[in-house]
JSON list of C-alpha atoms and ligand atoms in Angstrom, two decimals:
[
{"chain": "A", "resi": 7, "resn": "UNK", "atom": "CA", "xyz": [-0.11, -0.11, 0.07]},
{"chain": "A", "resi": 8, "resn": "UNK", "atom": "CA", "xyz": [1.06, 3.57, -0.94]},
{"chain": "A", "resi": 9, "resn": "UNK", "atom": "CA", "xyz": [1.59, 5.52, 2.02]},
{"chain": "A", "resi": 10, "resn": "UNK", "atom": "CA", "xyz": [0.19, 9.72, 1.85]},
{"chain": "A", "resi": 11, "resn": "UNK", "atom": "CA", "xyz": [1.09, 11.51, 4.81]},
{"chain": "A", "resi": 12, "resn": "UNK", "atom": "CA", "xyz": [0.54, 14.82, 4.70]},
{"chain": "A", "resi": 13, "resn": "UNK", "atom": "CA", "xyz": [1.55, 17.78, 7.35]},
{"chain": "A", "resi": 14, "resn": "UNK", "atom": "CA", "xyz": [-1.27, 20.57, 7.35]},
{"chain": "A", "resi": 15, "resn": "UNK", "atom": "CA", "xyz": [-2.91, 23.16, 9.10]},
{"chain": "A", "resi": 16, "resn": "UNK", "atom": "CA", "xyz": [-5.89, 22.40, 7.77]},
{"chain": "A", "resi": 17, "resn": "UNK", "atom": "CA", "xyz": [-6.41, 18.81, 7.78]},
{"chain": "A", "resi": 18, "resn": "UNK", "atom": "CA", "xyz": [-10.27, 18.96, 6.73]},
{"chain": "A", "resi": 19, "resn": "UNK", "atom": "CA", "xyz": [-9.38, 19.93, 3.68]},
{"chain": "A", "resi": 20, "resn": "UNK", "atom": "CA", "xyz": [-8.52, 16.53, 3.04]},
{"chain": "A", "resi": 21, "resn": "UNK", "atom": "CA", "xyz": [-8.95, 14.03, 1.01]},
{"chain": "A", "resi": 22, "resn": "UNK", "atom": "CA", "xyz": [-11.01, 16.86, -0.93]},
{"chain": "A", "resi": 23, "resn": "UNK", "atom": "CA", "xyz": [-10.68, 15.85, -4.58]},
{"chain": "A", "resi": 24, "resn": "UNK", "atom": "CA", "xyz": [-8.77, 12.54, -3.43]},
{"chain": "A", "resi": 25, "resn": "UNK", "atom": "CA", "xyz": [-11.85, 11.39, -2.09]},
{"chain": "A", "resi": 26, "resn": "UNK", "atom": "CA", "xyz": [-13.49, 11.02, -5.72]},
{"chain": "A", "resi": 27, "resn": "UNK", "atom": "CA", "xyz": [-13.35, 9.15, -8.81]},
{"chain": "A", "resi": 28, "resn": "UNK", "atom": "CA", "xyz": [-10.65, 6.20, -9.55]},
{"chain": "A", "resi": 29, "resn": "UNK", "atom": "CA", "xyz": [-8.35, 8.06, -6.76]},
{"chain": "A", "resi": 30, "resn": "UNK", "atom": "CA", "xyz": [-11.20, 7.72, -4.24]},
{"chain": "A", "resi": 31, "resn": "UNK", "atom": "CA", "xyz": [-12.20, 4.64, -4.74]},
{"chain": "A", "resi": 32, "resn": "UNK", "atom": "CA", "xyz": [-8.35, 3.29, -4.81]},
{"chain": "A", "resi": 33, "resn": "UNK", "atom": "CA", "xyz": [-8.08, 4.68, -1.61]},
{"chain": "A", "resi": 34, "resn": "UNK", "atom": "CA", "xyz": [-11.52, 2.46, -0.30]},
{"chain": "A", "resi": 35, "resn": "UNK", "atom": "CA", "xyz": [-9.75, -0.41, -2.14]},
{"chain": "A", "resi": 36, "resn": "UNK", "atom": "CA", "xyz": [-6.56, 0.15, 0.14]},
{"chain": "A", "resi": 37, "resn": "UNK", "atom": "CA", "xyz": [-4.23, 0.81, -2.70]},
{"chain": "A", "resi": 38, "resn": "UNK", "atom": "CA", "xyz": [-3.13, 3.98, -1.16]},
{"chain": "A", "resi": 39, "resn": "UNK", "atom": "CA", "xyz": [-3.53, 5.36, 2.20]},
{"chain": "A", "resi": 40, "resn": "UNK", "atom": "CA", "xyz": [-3.90, 8.75, 3.63]},
{"chain": "A", "resi": 41, "resn": "UNK", "atom": "CA", "xyz": [-3.01, 10.50, 7.10]},
{"chain": "A", "resi": 42, "resn": "UNK", "atom": "CA", "xyz": [-3.14, 13.77, 7.76]},
{"chain": "A", "resi": 43, "resn": "UNK", "atom": "CA", "xyz": [-0.93, 15.05, 10.57]},
{"chain": "A", "resi": 44, "resn": "UNK", "atom": "CA", "xyz": [-2.00, 18.59, 12.08]},
{"chain": "A", "resi": 45, "resn": "UNK", "atom": "CA", "xyz": [0.50, 20.72, 12.62]},
{"chain": "A", "resi": 46, "resn": "UNK", "atom": "CA", "xyz": [-1.44, 22.76, 15.05]},
{"chain": "A", "resi": 47, "resn": "UNK", "atom": "CA", "xyz": [-0.54, 19.88, 17.58]},
{"chain": "A", "resi": 48, "resn": "UNK", "atom": "CA", "xyz": [3.00, 20.63, 17.62]},
{"chain": "A", "resi": 49, "resn": "UNK", "atom": "CA", "xyz": [2.91, 23.95, 19.21]},
{"chain": "A", "resi": 50, "resn": "UNK", "atom": "CA", "xyz": [5.35, 25.11, 21.39]},
{"chain": "A", "resi": 51, "resn": "UNK", "atom": "CA", "xyz": [4.13, 27.61, 24.27]},
{"chain": "A", "resi": 52, "resn": "UNK", "atom": "CA", "xyz": [0.85, 27.57, 26.19]},
{"chain": "A", "resi": 53, "resn": "UNK", "atom": "CA", "xyz": [-1.06, 29.33, 23.31]},
{"chain": "A", "resi": 54, "resn": "UNK", "atom": "CA", "xyz": [0.41, 26.58, 21.52]},
{"chain": "A", "resi": 55, "resn": "UNK", "atom": "CA", "xyz": [1.78, 28.96, 18.45]},
{"chain": "A", "resi": 56, "resn": "UNK", "atom": "CA", "xyz": [3.37, 27.50, 15.42]},
{"chain": "A", "resi": 57, "resn": "UNK", "atom": "CA", "xyz": [4.60, 30.25, 13.84]},
{"chain": "A", "resi": 58, "resn": "UNK", "atom": "CA", "xyz": [6.31, 33.73, 14.34]},
{"chain": "A", "resi": 59, "resn": "UNK", "atom": "CA", "xyz": [7.61, 36.76, 12.53]},
{"chain": "A", "resi": 60, "resn": "UNK", "atom": "CA", "xyz": [10.35, 36.66, 10.45]},
{"chain": "A", "resi": 61, "resn": "UNK", "atom": "CA", "xyz": [14.04, 37.69, 11.58]},
{"chain": "A", "resi": 62, "resn": "UNK", "atom": "CA", "xyz": [15.01, 40.68, 9.29]},
{"chain": "A", "resi": 63, "resn": "UNK", "atom": "CA", "xyz": [11.42, 42.08, 9.12]},
{"chain": "A", "resi": 64, "resn": "UNK", "atom": "CA", "xyz": [8.98, 41.93, 6.62]},
{"chain": "A", "resi": 65, "resn": "UNK", "atom": "CA", "xyz": [5.26, 40.88, 6.04]},
{"chain": "A", "resi": 66, "resn": "UNK", "atom": "CA", "xyz": [3.48, 37.17, 7.46]},
{"chain": "A", "resi": 67, "resn": "UNK", "atom": "CA", "xyz": [4.33, 34.99, 9.64]},
{"chain": "A", "resi": 68, "resn": "UNK", "atom": "CA", "xyz": [6.82, 32.09, 9.39]},
{"chain": "A", "resi": 69, "resn": "UNK", "atom": "CA", "xyz": [6.15, 28.54, 10.65]},
{"chain": "A", "resi": 70, "resn": "UNK", "atom": "CA", "xyz": [8.77, 27.38, 13.20]},
{"chain": "A", "resi": 71, "resn": "UNK", "atom": "CA", "xyz": [11.59, 24.85, 12.48]},
{"chain": "A", "resi": 72, "resn": "UNK", "atom": "CA", "xyz": [11.00, 22.98, 16.02]},
{"chain": "A", "resi": 73, "resn": "UNK", "atom": "CA", "xyz": [7.42, 22.77, 15.34]},
{"chain": "A", "resi": 74, "resn": "UNK", "atom": "CA", "xyz": [7.93, 21.11, 11.77]},
{"chain": "A", "resi": 75, "resn": "UNK", "atom": "CA", "xyz": [10.48, 18.78, 13.11]},
{"chain": "A", "resi": 76, "resn": "UNK", "atom": "CA", "xyz": [8.15, 17.53, 16.20]},
{"chain": "A", "resi": 77, "resn": "UNK", "atom": "CA", "xyz": [5.57, 16.86, 13.52]},
{"chain": "A", "resi": 78, "resn": "UNK", "atom": "CA", "xyz": [8.25, 14.99, 11.20]},
{"chain": "A", "resi": 79, "resn": "UNK", "atom": "CA", "xyz": [9.68, 12.79, 13.95]},
{"chain": "A", "resi": 80, "resn": "UNK", "atom": "CA", "xyz": [6.15, 11.89, 14.99]},
{"chain": "A", "resi": 81, "resn": "UNK", "atom": "CA", "xyz": [5.65, 10.34, 11.64]},
{"chain": "A", "resi": 82, "resn": "UNK", "atom": "CA", "xyz": [8.79, 9.09, 11.61]},
{"chain": "A", "resi": 83, "resn": "UNK", "atom": "CA", "xyz": [8.82, 7.25, 14.87]},
{"chain": "A", "resi": 84, "resn": "UNK", "atom": "CA", "xyz": [6.08, 5.05, 13.92]},
{"chain": "A", "resi": 85, "resn": "UNK", "atom": "CA", "xyz": [7.25, 4.31, 9.87]},
{"chain": "A", "resi": 86, "resn": "UNK", "atom": "CA", "xyz": [9.58, 1.22, 9.67]},
{"chain": "A", "resi": 87, "resn": "UNK", "atom": "CA", "xyz": [10.04, 1.99, 6.09]},
{"chain": "A", "resi": 88, "resn": "UNK", "atom": "CA", "xyz": [12.06, 5.10, 4.28]},
{"chain": "A", "resi": 89, "resn": "UNK", "atom": "CA", "xyz": [9.99, 7.73, 2.26]},
{"chain": "A", "resi": 90, "resn": "UNK", "atom": "CA", "xyz": [10.61, 10.85, 0.48]},
{"chain": "A", "resi": 91, "resn": "UNK", "atom": "CA", "xyz": [10.09, 14.47, 2.38]},
{"chain": "A", "resi": 92, "resn": "UNK", "atom": "CA", "xyz": [8.30, 16.57, 0.09]},
{"chain": "A", "resi": 93, "resn": "UNK", "atom": "CA", "xyz": [7.88, 20.68, 0.90]},
{"chain": "A", "resi": 94, "resn": "UNK", "atom": "CA", "xyz": [4.94, 22.15, -1.41]},
{"chain": "A", "resi": 95, "resn": "UNK", "atom": "CA", "xyz": [6.21, 25.77, -2.34]},
{"chain": "A", "resi": 96, "resn": "UNK", "atom": "CA", "xyz": [6.22, 28.38, -5.08]},
{"chain": "A", "resi": 97, "resn": "UNK", "atom": "CA", "xyz": [9.99, 28.54, -4.34]},
{"chain": "A", "resi": 98, "resn": "UNK", "atom": "CA", "xyz": [10.49, 25.08, -5.54]},
{"chain": "A", "resi": 99, "resn": "UNK", "atom": "CA", "xyz": [11.68, 23.49, -8.16]},
{"chain": "A", "resi": 100, "resn": "UNK", "atom": "CA", "xyz": [8.79, 22.87, -10.72]},
{"chain": "A", "resi": 101, "resn": "UNK", "atom": "CA", "xyz": [6.83, 19.51, -10.71]},
{"chain": "A", "resi": 102, "resn": "UNK", "atom": "CA", "xyz": [7.06, 17.44, -13.59]},
{"chain": "A", "resi": 103, "resn": "UNK", "atom": "CA", "xyz": [5.46, 13.69, -14.98]},
{"chain": "A", "resi": 104, "resn": "UNK", "atom": "CA", "xyz": [9.10, 12.32, -14.35]},
{"chain": "A", "resi": 105, "resn": "UNK", "atom": "CA", "xyz": [8.95, 13.58, -10.37]},
{"chain": "A", "resi": 106, "resn": "UNK", "atom": "CA", "xyz": [5.50, 11.63, -10.23]},
{"chain": "A", "resi": 107, "resn": "UNK", "atom": "CA", "xyz": [6.62, 8.68, -11.86]},
{"chain": "A", "resi": 108, "resn": "UNK", "atom": "CA", "xyz": [9.99, 8.36, -9.38]},
{"chain": "A", "resi": 109, "resn": "UNK", "atom": "CA", "xyz": [7.22, 9.40, -6.04]},
{"chain": "A", "resi": 110, "resn": "UNK", "atom": "CA", "xyz": [4.77, 6.90, -6.98]},
{"chain": "A", "resi": 111, "resn": "UNK", "atom": "CA", "xyz": [7.76, 3.95, -7.79]},
{"chain": "A", "resi": 112, "resn": "UNK", "atom": "CA", "xyz": [8.43, 4.88, -3.59]},
{"chain": "A", "resi": 113, "resn": "UNK", "atom": "CA", "xyz": [6.24, 3.25, -0.83]},
{"chain": "A", "resi": 114, "resn": "UNK", "atom": "CA", "xyz": [4.48, 6.42, -0.08]},
{"chain": "A", "resi": 115, "resn": "UNK", "atom": "CA", "xyz": [5.50, 10.32, 0.45]},
{"chain": "A", "resi": 116, "resn": "UNK", "atom": "CA", "xyz": [5.49, 12.72, 3.51]},
{"chain": "A", "resi": 117, "resn": "UNK", "atom": "CA", "xyz": [4.15, 16.46, 2.28]},
{"chain": "A", "resi": 118, "resn": "UNK", "atom": "CA", "xyz": [4.44, 19.37, 4.20]},
{"chain": "A", "resi": 119, "resn": "UNK", "atom": "CA", "xyz": [1.95, 22.07, 3.16]},
{"chain": "A", "resi": 120, "resn": "UNK", "atom": "CA", "xyz": [3.23, 25.64, 3.60]},
{"chain": "A", "resi": 121, "resn": "UNK", "atom": "CA", "xyz": [1.10, 28.46, 5.10]},
{"chain": "A", "resi": 122, "resn": "UNK", "atom": "CA", "xyz": [1.61, 32.01, 5.53]},
{"chain": "A", "resi": 123, "resn": "UNK", "atom": "CA", "xyz": [4.91, 33.56, 4.33]},
{"chain": "A", "resi": 124, "resn": "UNK", "atom": "CA", "xyz": [6.54, 29.77, 4.40]},
{"chain": "A", "resi": 125, "resn": "UNK", "atom": "CA", "xyz": [8.72, 27.24, 6.81]},
{"chain": "A", "resi": 126, "resn": "UNK", "atom": "CA", "xyz": [11.75, 28.14, 8.30]},
{"chain": "A", "resi": 127, "resn": "UNK", "atom": "CA", "xyz": [14.42, 26.95, 6.05]},
{"chain": "A", "resi": 128, "resn": "UNK", "atom": "CA", "xyz": [16.48, 25.39, 8.69]},
{"chain": "A", "resi": 129, "resn": "UNK", "atom": "CA", "xyz": [14.26, 22.49, 9.23]},
{"chain": "A", "resi": 130, "resn": "UNK", "atom": "CA", "xyz": [13.59, 21.78, 5.46]},
{"chain": "A", "resi": 131, "resn": "UNK", "atom": "CA", "xyz": [17.28, 21.64, 4.63]},
{"chain": "A", "resi": 132, "resn": "UNK", "atom": "CA", "xyz": [17.89, 19.44, 8.09]},
{"chain": "A", "resi": 133, "resn": "UNK", "atom": "CA", "xyz": [15.51, 16.86, 7.68]},
{"chain": "A", "resi": 134, "resn": "UNK", "atom": "CA", "xyz": [16.07, 16.88, 3.46]},
{"chain": "A", "resi": 135, "resn": "UNK", "atom": "CA", "xyz": [12.89, 18.10, 2.51]},
{"chain": "A", "resi": 136, "resn": "UNK", "atom": "CA", "xyz": [12.90, 18.34, -1.68]},
{"chain": "A", "resi": 137, "resn": "UNK", "atom": "CA", "xyz": [11.06, 21.32, -2.14]},
{"chain": "A", "resi": 138, "resn": "UNK", "atom": "CA", "xyz": [8.75, 21.39, -5.11]},
{"chain": "A", "resi": 139, "resn": "UNK", "atom": "CA", "xyz": [6.36, 23.79, -6.82]},
{"chain": "A", "resi": 140, "resn": "UNK", "atom": "CA", "xyz": [3.07, 23.27, -8.86]},
{"chain": "A", "resi": 141, "resn": "UNK", "atom": "CA", "xyz": [3.64, 26.26, -11.23]},
{"chain": "A", "resi": 142, "resn": "UNK", "atom": "CA", "xyz": [4.78, 29.63, -11.54]},
{"chain": "A", "resi": 143, "resn": "UNK", "atom": "CA", "xyz": [1.84, 31.49, -9.25]},
{"chain": "A", "resi": 144, "resn": "UNK", "atom": "CA", "xyz": [1.27, 31.87, -5.45]},
{"chain": "A", "resi": 145, "resn": "UNK", "atom": "CA", "xyz": [-1.48, 29.84, -3.70]},
{"chain": "A", "resi": 146, "resn": "UNK", "atom": "CA", "xyz": [-2.34, 30.61, -0.22]},
{"chain": "A", "resi": 147, "resn": "UNK", "atom": "CA", "xyz": [-1.61, 27.43, 0.94]},
{"chain": "A", "resi": 148, "resn": "UNK", "atom": "CA", "xyz": [0.28, 23.96, 0.01]},
{"chain": "A", "resi": 149, "resn": "UNK", "atom": "CA", "xyz": [-2.80, 22.05, 0.44]},
{"chain": "A", "resi": 150, "resn": "UNK", "atom": "CA", "xyz": [-4.08, 22.15, -2.92]},
{"chain": "A", "resi": 151, "resn": "UNK", "atom": "CA", "xyz": [-0.79, 21.66, -4.18]},
{"chain": "A", "resi": 152, "resn": "UNK", "atom": "CA", "xyz": [-0.16, 18.58, -2.15]},
{"chain": "A", "resi": 153, "resn": "UNK", "atom": "CA", "xyz": [-3.42, 17.13, -3.64]},
{"chain": "A", "resi": 154, "resn": "UNK", "atom": "CA", "xyz": [-1.83, 17.74, -6.94]},
{"chain": "A", "resi": 155, "resn": "UNK", "atom": "CA", "xyz": [0.96, 15.73, -6.51]},
{"chain": "A", "resi": 156, "resn": "UNK", "atom": "CA", "xyz": [-0.66, 12.95, -4.47]},
{"chain": "A", "resi": 157, "resn": "UNK", "atom": "CA", "xyz": [-3.17, 12.63, -7.22]},
{"chain": "A", "resi": 158, "resn": "UNK", "atom": "CA", "xyz": [-0.77, 12.34, -9.90]},
{"chain": "A", "resi": 159, "resn": "UNK", "atom": "CA", "xyz": [0.97, 9.41, -8.21]},
{"chain": "A", "resi": 160, "resn": "UNK", "atom": "CA", "xyz": [-1.76, 7.59, -7.18]},
{"chain": "A", "resi": 161, "resn": "UNK", "atom": "CA", "xyz": [-3.35, 7.38, -10.40]},
{"chain": "A", "resi": 162, "resn": "UNK", "atom": "CA", "xyz": [0.07, 5.65, -11.59]},
{"chain": "A", "resi": 163, "resn": "UNK", "atom": "CA", "xyz": [-0.17, 2.87, -8.86]},
{"chain": "A", "resi": 164, "resn": "UNK", "atom": "CA", "xyz": [-0.88, -0.77, -10.38]},
{"chain": "A", "resi": 165, "resn": "UNK", "atom": "CA", "xyz": [-4.52, -1.53, -10.44]},
{"chain": "A", "resi": 166, "resn": "UNK", "atom": "CA", "xyz": [-5.96, 2.17, -10.01]},
{"chain": "A", "resi": 167, "resn": "UNK", "atom": "CA", "xyz": [-6.34, 3.03, -13.89]},
{"chain": "A", "resi": 168, "resn": "UNK", "atom": "CA", "xyz": [-8.09, 0.71, -16.09]},
{"chain": "A", "resi": 169, "resn": "UNK", "atom": "CA", "xyz": [-6.41, 0.89, -19.42]},
{"chain": "A", "resi": 170, "resn": "UNK", "atom": "CA", "xyz": [-2.49, 0.41, -18.82]},
{"chain": "A", "resi": 171, "resn": "UNK", "atom": "CA", "xyz": [-2.14, 1.72, -22.03]},
{"chain": "A", "resi": 172, "resn": "UNK", "atom": "CA", "xyz": [-3.91, 4.82, -21.16]},
{"chain": "A", "resi": 173, "resn": "UNK", "atom": "CA", "xyz": [-0.52, 6.17, -19.11]},
{"chain": "A", "resi": 174, "resn": "UNK", "atom": "CA", "xyz": [1.50, 5.16, -22.17]},
{"chain": "A", "resi": 175, "resn": "UNK", "atom": "CA", "xyz": [0.11, 7.39, -24.32]},
{"chain": "A", "resi": 176, "resn": "UNK", "atom": "CA", "xyz": [-0.68, 10.22, -22.21]},
{"chain": "A", "resi": 177, "resn": "UNK", "atom": "CA", "xyz": [0.87, 13.61, -22.53]},
{"chain": "A", "resi": 178, "resn": "UNK", "atom": "CA", "xyz": [4.75, 14.21, -21.49]},
{"chain": "A", "resi": 179, "resn": "UNK", "atom": "CA", "xyz": [5.13, 10.23, -21.82]},
{"chain": "A", "resi": 180, "resn": "UNK", "atom": "CA", "xyz": [7.79, 11.28, -24.87]},
{"chain": "A", "resi": 181, "resn": "UNK", "atom": "CA", "xyz": [8.18, 14.80, -24.08]},
{"chain": "A", "resi": 182, "resn": "UNK", "atom": "CA", "xyz": [4.64, 15.76, -26.12]},
{"chain": "A", "resi": 183, "resn": "UNK", "atom": "CA", "xyz": [1.66, 16.92, -25.34]},
{"chain": "A", "resi": 184, "resn": "UNK", "atom": "CA", "xyz": [-1.06, 14.40, -26.65]},
{"chain": "A", "resi": 185, "resn": "UNK", "atom": "CA", "xyz": [-2.94, 14.43, -29.73]},
{"chain": "A", "resi": 186, "resn": "UNK", "atom": "CA", "xyz": [-6.51, 15.74, -29.85]},
{"chain": "A", "resi": 187, "resn": "UNK", "atom": "CA", "xyz": [-9.47, 13.36, -29.44]},
{"chain": "A", "resi": 188, "resn": "UNK", "atom": "CA", "xyz": [-12.84, 12.98, -31.21]},
{"chain": "A", "resi": 189, "resn": "UNK", "atom": "CA", "xyz": [-15.92, 11.29, -30.58]},
{"chain": "A", "resi": 190, "resn": "UNK", "atom": "CA", "xyz": [-19.32, 11.02, -31.63]},
{"chain": "A", "resi": 191, "resn": "UNK", "atom": "CA", "xyz": [-21.30, 12.90, -33.63]},
{"chain": "A", "resi": 192, "resn": "UNK", "atom": "CA", "xyz": [-19.12, 12.34, -36.36]},
{"chain": "A", "resi": 193, "resn": "UNK", "atom": "CA", "xyz": [-20.51, 15.34, -37.62]},
{"chain": "A", "resi": 194, "resn": "UNK", "atom": "CA", "xyz": [-21.32, 17.84, -35.16]},
{"chain": "A", "resi": 195, "resn": "UNK", "atom": "CA", "xyz": [-23.55, 20.69, -35.92]},
{"chain": "A", "resi": 196, "resn": "UNK", "atom": "CA", "xyz": [-22.67, 23.54, -33.01]},
{"chain": "A", "resi": 197, "resn": "UNK", "atom": "CA", "xyz": [-25.78, 25.98, -32.16]},
{"chain": "A", "resi": 198, "resn": "UNK", "atom": "CA", "xyz": [-24.54, 28.58, -34.38]},
{"chain": "A", "resi": 199, "resn": "UNK", "atom": "CA", "xyz": [-25.46, 25.91, -37.38]},
{"chain": "A", "resi": 200, "resn": "UNK", "atom": "CA", "xyz": [-21.42, 25.01, -38.05]},
{"chain": "A", "resi": 201, "resn": "UNK", "atom": "CA", "xyz": [-20.80, 21.69, -39.14]},
{"chain": "A", "resi": 202, "resn": "UNK", "atom": "CA", "xyz": [-17.50, 20.00, -37.46]},
{"chain": "A", "resi": 203, "resn": "UNK", "atom": "CA", "xyz": [-16.30, 17.43, -39.14]},
{"chain": "A", "resi": 204, "resn": "UNK", "atom": "CA", "xyz": [-13.96, 14.41, -37.61]},
{"chain": "A", "resi": 205, "resn": "UNK", "atom": "CA", "xyz": [-11.05, 14.23, -39.29]},
{"chain": "A", "resi": 206, "resn": "UNK", "atom": "CA", "xyz": [-11.33, 11.34, -42.46]},
{"chain": "A", "resi": 207, "resn": "UNK", "atom": "CA", "xyz": [-8.27, 9.27, -41.17]},
{"chain": "A", "resi": 208, "resn": "UNK", "atom": "CA", "xyz": [-9.75, 8.81, -38.00]},
{"chain": "A", "resi": 209, "resn": "UNK", "atom": "CA", "xyz": [-12.97, 7.12, -39.02]},
{"chain": "A", "resi": 210, "resn": "UNK", "atom": "CA", "xyz": [-10.48, 5.19, -41.87]},
{"chain": "A", "resi": 211, "resn": "UNK", "atom": "CA", "xyz": [-9.44, 1.92, -39.96]},
{"chain": "A", "resi": 212, "resn": "UNK", "atom": "CA", "xyz": [-5.95, 2.45, -40.92]},
{"chain": "A", "resi": 213, "resn": "UNK", "atom": "CA", "xyz": [-4.10, 1.91, -37.50]},
{"chain": "A", "resi": 214, "resn": "UNK", "atom": "CA", "xyz": [-0.70, 2.51, -38.93]},
{"chain": "A", "resi": 215, "resn": "UNK", "atom": "CA", "xyz": [-1.93, 6.04, -40.55]},
{"chain": "A", "resi": 216, "resn": "UNK", "atom": "CA", "xyz": [-3.66, 6.88, -37.85]},
{"chain": "A", "resi": 217, "resn": "UNK", "atom": "CA", "xyz": [-0.92, 6.45, -35.76]},
{"chain": "A", "resi": 218, "resn": "UNK", "atom": "CA", "xyz": [1.41, 8.52, -38.25]},
{"chain": "A", "resi": 219, "resn": "UNK", "atom": "CA", "xyz": [-1.44, 11.12, -37.81]},
{"chain": "A", "resi": 220, "resn": "UNK", "atom": "CA", "xyz": [-1.75, 11.51, -34.17]},
{"chain": "A", "resi": 221, "resn": "UNK", "atom": "CA", "xyz": [2.17, 11.50, -33.86]},
{"chain": "A", "resi": 222, "resn": "UNK", "atom": "CA", "xyz": [1.90, 14.49, -36.53]},
{"chain": "A", "resi": 223, "resn": "UNK", "atom": "CA", "xyz": [-0.56, 16.30, -34.40]},
{"chain": "A", "resi": 224, "resn": "UNK", "atom": "CA", "xyz": [1.09, 15.82, -30.80]},
{"chain": "A", "resi": 225, "resn": "UNK", "atom": "CA", "xyz": [4.53, 17.68, -32.72]},
{"chain": "A", "resi": 226, "resn": "UNK", "atom": "CA", "xyz": [2.51, 20.27, -34.20]},
{"chain": "A", "resi": 227, "resn": "UNK", "atom": "CA", "xyz": [0.42, 21.07, -30.72]},
{"chain": "A", "resi": 228, "resn": "UNK", "atom": "CA", "xyz": [3.45, 20.89, -28.70]},
{"chain": "A", "resi": 229, "resn": "UNK", "atom": "CA", "xyz": [5.12, 22.96, -31.04]},
{"chain": "A", "resi": 230, "resn": "UNK", "atom": "CA", "xyz": [2.23, 25.51, -30.76]},
{"chain": "A", "resi": 231, "resn": "UNK", "atom": "CA", "xyz": [2.02, 25.35, -26.95]},
{"chain": "A", "resi": 232, "resn": "UNK", "atom": "CA", "xyz": [4.91, 23.89, -25.19]},
{"chain": "A", "resi": 233, "resn": "UNK", "atom": "CA", "xyz": [7.95, 24.67, -27.66]},
{"chain": "A", "resi": 234, "resn": "UNK", "atom": "CA", "xyz": [10.09, 24.05, -24.73]},
{"chain": "A", "resi": 235, "resn": "UNK", "atom": "CA", "xyz": [9.30, 20.41, -24.48]},
{"chain": "A", "resi": 236, "resn": "UNK", "atom": "CA", "xyz": [10.74, 19.64, -27.91]},
{"chain": "A", "resi": 237, "resn": "UNK", "atom": "CA", "xyz": [14.31, 20.95, -26.96]},
{"chain": "A", "resi": 238, "resn": "UNK", "atom": "CA", "xyz": [14.42, 18.81, -24.15]},
{"chain": "B", "resi": 600, "resn": "ADE", "atom": "N1", "xyz": [1.75, 27.34, -2.15]},
{"chain": "B", "resi": 600, "resn": "ADE", "atom": "C1", "xyz": [1.66, 28.42, -2.37]},
{"chain": "B", "resi": 600, "resn": "ADE", "atom": "N2", "xyz": [1.96, 28.16, -3.67]},
{"chain": "B", "resi": 600, "resn": "ADE", "atom": "C2", "xyz": [2.59, 27.06, -4.27]},
{"chain": "B", "resi": 600, "resn": "ADE", "atom": "C3", "xyz": [2.58, 26.66, -5.68]},
{"chain": "B", "resi": 600, "resn": "ADE", "atom": "N3", "xyz": [2.87, 27.11, -6.22]},
{"chain": "B", "resi": 600, "resn": "ADE", "atom": "N4", "xyz": [3.43, 25.11, -5.74]},
{"chain": "B", "resi": 600, "resn": "ADE", "atom": "C4", "xyz": [3.22, 24.80, -4.12]},
{"chain": "B", "resi": 600, "resn": "ADE", "atom": "N5", "xyz": [3.06, 24.99, -3.05]},
{"chain": "B", "resi": 600, "resn": "ADE", "atom": "C5", "xyz": [2.61, 26.23, -3.31]}
]
């Protein structure tokens, strides 16, 4: 069973989207497990604070290193396996499909969700957290980002997706975006009366030609939207 352990001040945000569809079914089927660890339970004084103002000044609050360390230790003391530690932050390395594959091949993951201005960097470095961002924009916390990462991993676990081949063909498997899809009706008339046809090749039954067409389309779409992928 693949384990996701999420350190957050909002445990009630989980499972969130992870409770639905094939990911939620896989959770019920015990293909993976989800534990939330409430950072607020590891506060340090009578008021149970977990954060303080930043040294050097500036806005906002920073989560204390001792609080994060205690939360992580509470997980590790009961864990007999070694799994990666990931800190979700807009200052991290951008997440990609290779990371997702790598994490899904481990026995699980421990994810720290940032809030406020962030987490004291000393505990990130000292415990060896990998810092990961889900994109060049700033969210109010790492919880949605953690759900993105976990969803990406769980769908790759054996027994979660119906068709094994849908993993092989999907976007990014060869650094290409996926080709476009069509279904019935063969001729779709939109509300303005315009007719939209399905490309003839897709209804021709020529499997080799269809494969070639899809590859060409993949390259075309990648050139248009993600030329950076072609340079890799
Ligand atoms: N927390 C806030 N913004 C984030 C982002 N873009 N990626 C990961 N964690 C975040």
